[in-house]
PDB file of C-alpha atoms in Angstrom:
ATOM      1  CA  MET A   5       0.130  -0.128   0.122  1.00  0.00           C
ATOM      2  CA  THR A   6       1.466   3.625  -0.989  1.00  0.00           C
ATOM      3  CA  TYR A   7       0.010   6.885  -0.074  1.00  0.00           C
ATOM      4  CA  GLN A   8      -0.014   9.528  -3.289  1.00  0.00           C
ATOM      5  CA  ASP A   9      -0.549  13.168  -2.233  1.00  0.00           C
ATOM      6  CA  ASP A  10      -0.878  15.831  -5.024  1.00  0.00           C
ATOM      7  CA  GLY A  11      -0.979  18.622  -2.842  1.00  0.00           C
ATOM      8  CA  THR A  12      -4.873  18.888  -2.543  1.00  0.00           C
ATOM      9  CA  ASP A  13      -6.067  15.310  -2.202  1.00  0.00           C
ATOM     10  CA  LEU A  14      -4.530  12.248  -0.659  1.00  0.00           C
ATOM     11  CA  ALA A  15      -5.006   8.674  -2.302  1.00  0.00           C
ATOM     12  CA  ILE A  16      -4.383   5.363  -1.102  1.00  0.00           C
ATOM     13  CA  VAL A  17      -3.189   2.897  -3.847  1.00  0.00           C
ATOM     14  CA  THR A  18      -3.048  -0.627  -2.938  1.00  0.00           C
ATOM     15  CA  GLY A  19      -2.162  -2.947  -6.130  1.00  0.00           C
ATOM     16  CA  MET A  20      -4.287  -1.727  -8.890  1.00  0.00           C
ATOM     17  CA  ILE A  21      -7.013   0.003  -6.981  1.00  0.00           C
ATOM     18  CA  THR A  22      -6.891   3.453  -5.849  1.00  0.00           C
ATOM     19  CA  VAL A  23      -9.187   4.932  -2.505  1.00  0.00           C
ATOM     20  CA  ARG A  24      -9.452   8.944  -3.229  1.00  0.00           C
ATOM     21  CA  PRO A  25     -11.599  11.945  -2.221  1.00  0.00           C
ATOM     22  CA  ALA A  26     -14.377  11.910  -5.194  1.00  0.00           C
ATOM     23  CA  ARG A  27     -14.382  14.632  -7.631  1.00  0.00           C
ATOM     24  CA  ALA A  28     -17.329  16.505  -9.897  1.00  0.00           C
ATOM     25  CA  GLY A  29     -16.915  14.232 -12.681  1.00  0.00           C
ATOM     26  CA  ASP A  30     -17.126  10.937 -10.507  1.00  0.00           C
ATOM     27  CA  VAL A  31     -20.754  11.869  -9.709  1.00  0.00           C
ATOM     28  CA  ASP A  32     -22.420   9.465 -12.519  1.00  0.00           C
ATOM     29  CA  GLY A  33     -20.178   6.501 -11.280  1.00  0.00           C
ATOM     30  CA  ILE A  34     -21.330   7.345  -7.612  1.00  0.00           C
ATOM     31  CA  ARG A  35     -24.901   7.370  -8.928  1.00  0.00           C
ATOM     32  CA  ARG A  36     -24.528   4.177 -10.476  1.00  0.00           C
ATOM     33  CA  ILE A  37     -22.954   2.138  -7.404  1.00  0.00           C
ATOM     34  CA  CYS A  38     -24.951   3.801  -4.830  1.00  0.00           C
ATOM     35  CA  ILE A  39     -28.574   2.793  -6.603  1.00  0.00           C
ATOM     36  CA  GLU A  40     -27.567  -0.731  -7.751  1.00  0.00           C
ATOM     37  CA  GLY A  41     -26.425  -1.510  -4.295  1.00  0.00           C
ATOM     38  CA  TRP A  42     -29.746  -0.021  -2.770  1.00  0.00           C
ATOM     39  CA  ARG A  43     -31.666  -1.926  -5.447  1.00  0.00           C
ATOM     40  CA  ASP A  44     -29.688  -5.505  -4.251  1.00  0.00           C
ATOM     41  CA  ALA A  45     -29.557  -4.956  -0.848  1.00  0.00           C
ATOM     42  CA  TYR A  46     -33.664  -4.110  -0.698  1.00  0.00           C
ATOM     43  CA  GLU A  47     -35.196  -5.714  -3.527  1.00  0.00           C
ATOM     44  CA  GLY A  48     -37.770  -8.326  -2.116  1.00  0.00           C
ATOM     45  CA  LEU A  49     -37.778  -6.595   1.225  1.00  0.00           C
ATOM     46  CA  VAL A  50     -39.481  -3.846   0.799  1.00  0.00           C
ATOM     47  CA  PRO A  51     -42.148  -2.093  -1.718  1.00  0.00           C
ATOM     48  CA  GLU A  52     -40.421  -0.812  -4.928  1.00  0.00           C
ATOM     49  CA  SER A  53     -41.558   2.586  -4.648  1.00  0.00           C
ATOM     50  CA  TYR A  54     -39.708   2.914  -1.754  1.00  0.00           C
ATOM     51  CA  ILE A  55     -36.741   1.827  -3.145  1.00  0.00           C
ATOM     52  CA  GLU A  56     -37.336   3.879  -5.843  1.00  0.00           C
ATOM     53  CA  ARG A  57     -38.495   7.336  -3.544  1.00  0.00           C
ATOM     54  CA  SER A  58     -34.934   6.447  -1.457  1.00  0.00           C
ATOM     55  CA  VAL A  59     -32.609   6.545  -4.343  1.00  0.00           C
ATOM     56  CA  ALA A  60     -34.140   9.690  -5.887  1.00  0.00           C
ATOM     57  CA  ALA A  61     -33.866  11.421  -2.306  1.00  0.00           C
ATOM     58  CA  PHE A  62     -30.274   9.979  -1.326  1.00  0.00           C
ATOM     59  CA  TYR A  63     -28.430   9.958  -4.604  1.00  0.00           C
ATOM     60  CA  GLY A  64     -29.739  12.430  -7.224  1.00  0.00           C
ATOM     61  CA  HIS A  65     -27.158  14.451  -9.384  1.00  0.00           C
ATOM     62  CA  GLU A  66     -27.618  17.672  -7.590  1.00  0.00           C
ATOM     63  CA  ARG A  67     -27.140  16.341  -4.178  1.00  0.00           C
ATOM     64  CA  ILE A  68     -24.287  14.274  -5.000  1.00  0.00           C
ATOM     65  CA  LEU A  69     -22.642  16.800  -6.568  1.00  0.00           C
ATOM     66  CA  ARG A  70     -23.270  19.609  -3.762  1.00  0.00           C
ATOM     67  CA  GLU A  71     -21.798  16.947  -1.265  1.00  0.00           C
ATOM     68  CA  ILE A  72     -18.492  16.730  -3.306  1.00  0.00           C
ATOM     69  CA  GLU A  73     -18.067  20.419  -3.289  1.00  0.00           C
ATOM     70  CA  ASP A  74     -18.949  21.623  -0.259  1.00  0.00           C
ATOM     71  CA  HIS A  75     -18.469  18.820   2.612  1.00  0.00           C
ATOM     72  CA  ASP A  76     -17.692  21.211   5.799  1.00  0.00           C
ATOM     73  CA  GLY A  77     -17.861  19.502   8.774  1.00  0.00           C
ATOM     74  CA  TRP A  78     -17.153  15.457   7.448  1.00  0.00           C
ATOM     75  CA  THR A  79     -15.209  13.963   4.801  1.00  0.00           C
ATOM     76  CA  GLY A  80     -17.423  13.752   1.391  1.00  0.00           C
ATOM     77  CA  TRP A  81     -17.398  10.718  -0.508  1.00  0.00           C
ATOM     78  CA  VAL A  82     -14.813   8.745  -1.204  1.00  0.00           C
ATOM     79  CA  VAL A  83     -14.497   6.522  -4.482  1.00  0.00           C
ATOM     80  CA  ALA A  84     -12.260   3.487  -5.454  1.00  0.00           C
ATOM     81  CA  GLU A  85     -11.234   3.162  -8.924  1.00  0.00           C
ATOM     82  CA  ASP A  86      -9.182   0.425 -10.896  1.00  0.00           C
ATOM     83  CA  GLY A  87      -7.642   3.495 -13.640  1.00  0.00           C
ATOM     84  CA  GLU A  88     -10.873   2.735 -16.016  1.00  0.00           C
ATOM     85  CA  ARG A  89     -13.792   3.190 -13.733  1.00  0.00           C
ATOM     86  CA  LEU A  90     -15.481   3.173 -10.598  1.00  0.00           C
ATOM     87  CA  LEU A  91     -15.768   0.189  -8.233  1.00  0.00           C
ATOM     88  CA  GLY A  92     -17.071   1.809  -4.843  1.00  0.00           C
ATOM     89  CA  ALA A  93     -18.093   4.927  -3.228  1.00  0.00           C
ATOM     90  CA  GLY A  94     -18.745   5.855   0.255  1.00  0.00           C
ATOM     91  CA  ALA A  95     -19.476   8.611   2.083  1.00  0.00           C
TER      92      ALA A  95
END
């Protein structure tokens, strides 16, 4: 495991996976990962309408972008990538 610091962000690199703070260009990938995760986790447990309302509330494009750009008081979104695509996201 190594650490890379470009002066603004610290990234953790392990093998071919990099974990780093999210950037504005990551919004669509974060949404994809989180929405798929919600659907996979809750399908069959709660009504589909509840899942759709929840993902719309929590993972809207503008909300995630705002949280990436202005995350005072918390660490903000982080992503895991393999150099080509996002593999994971968390906040």
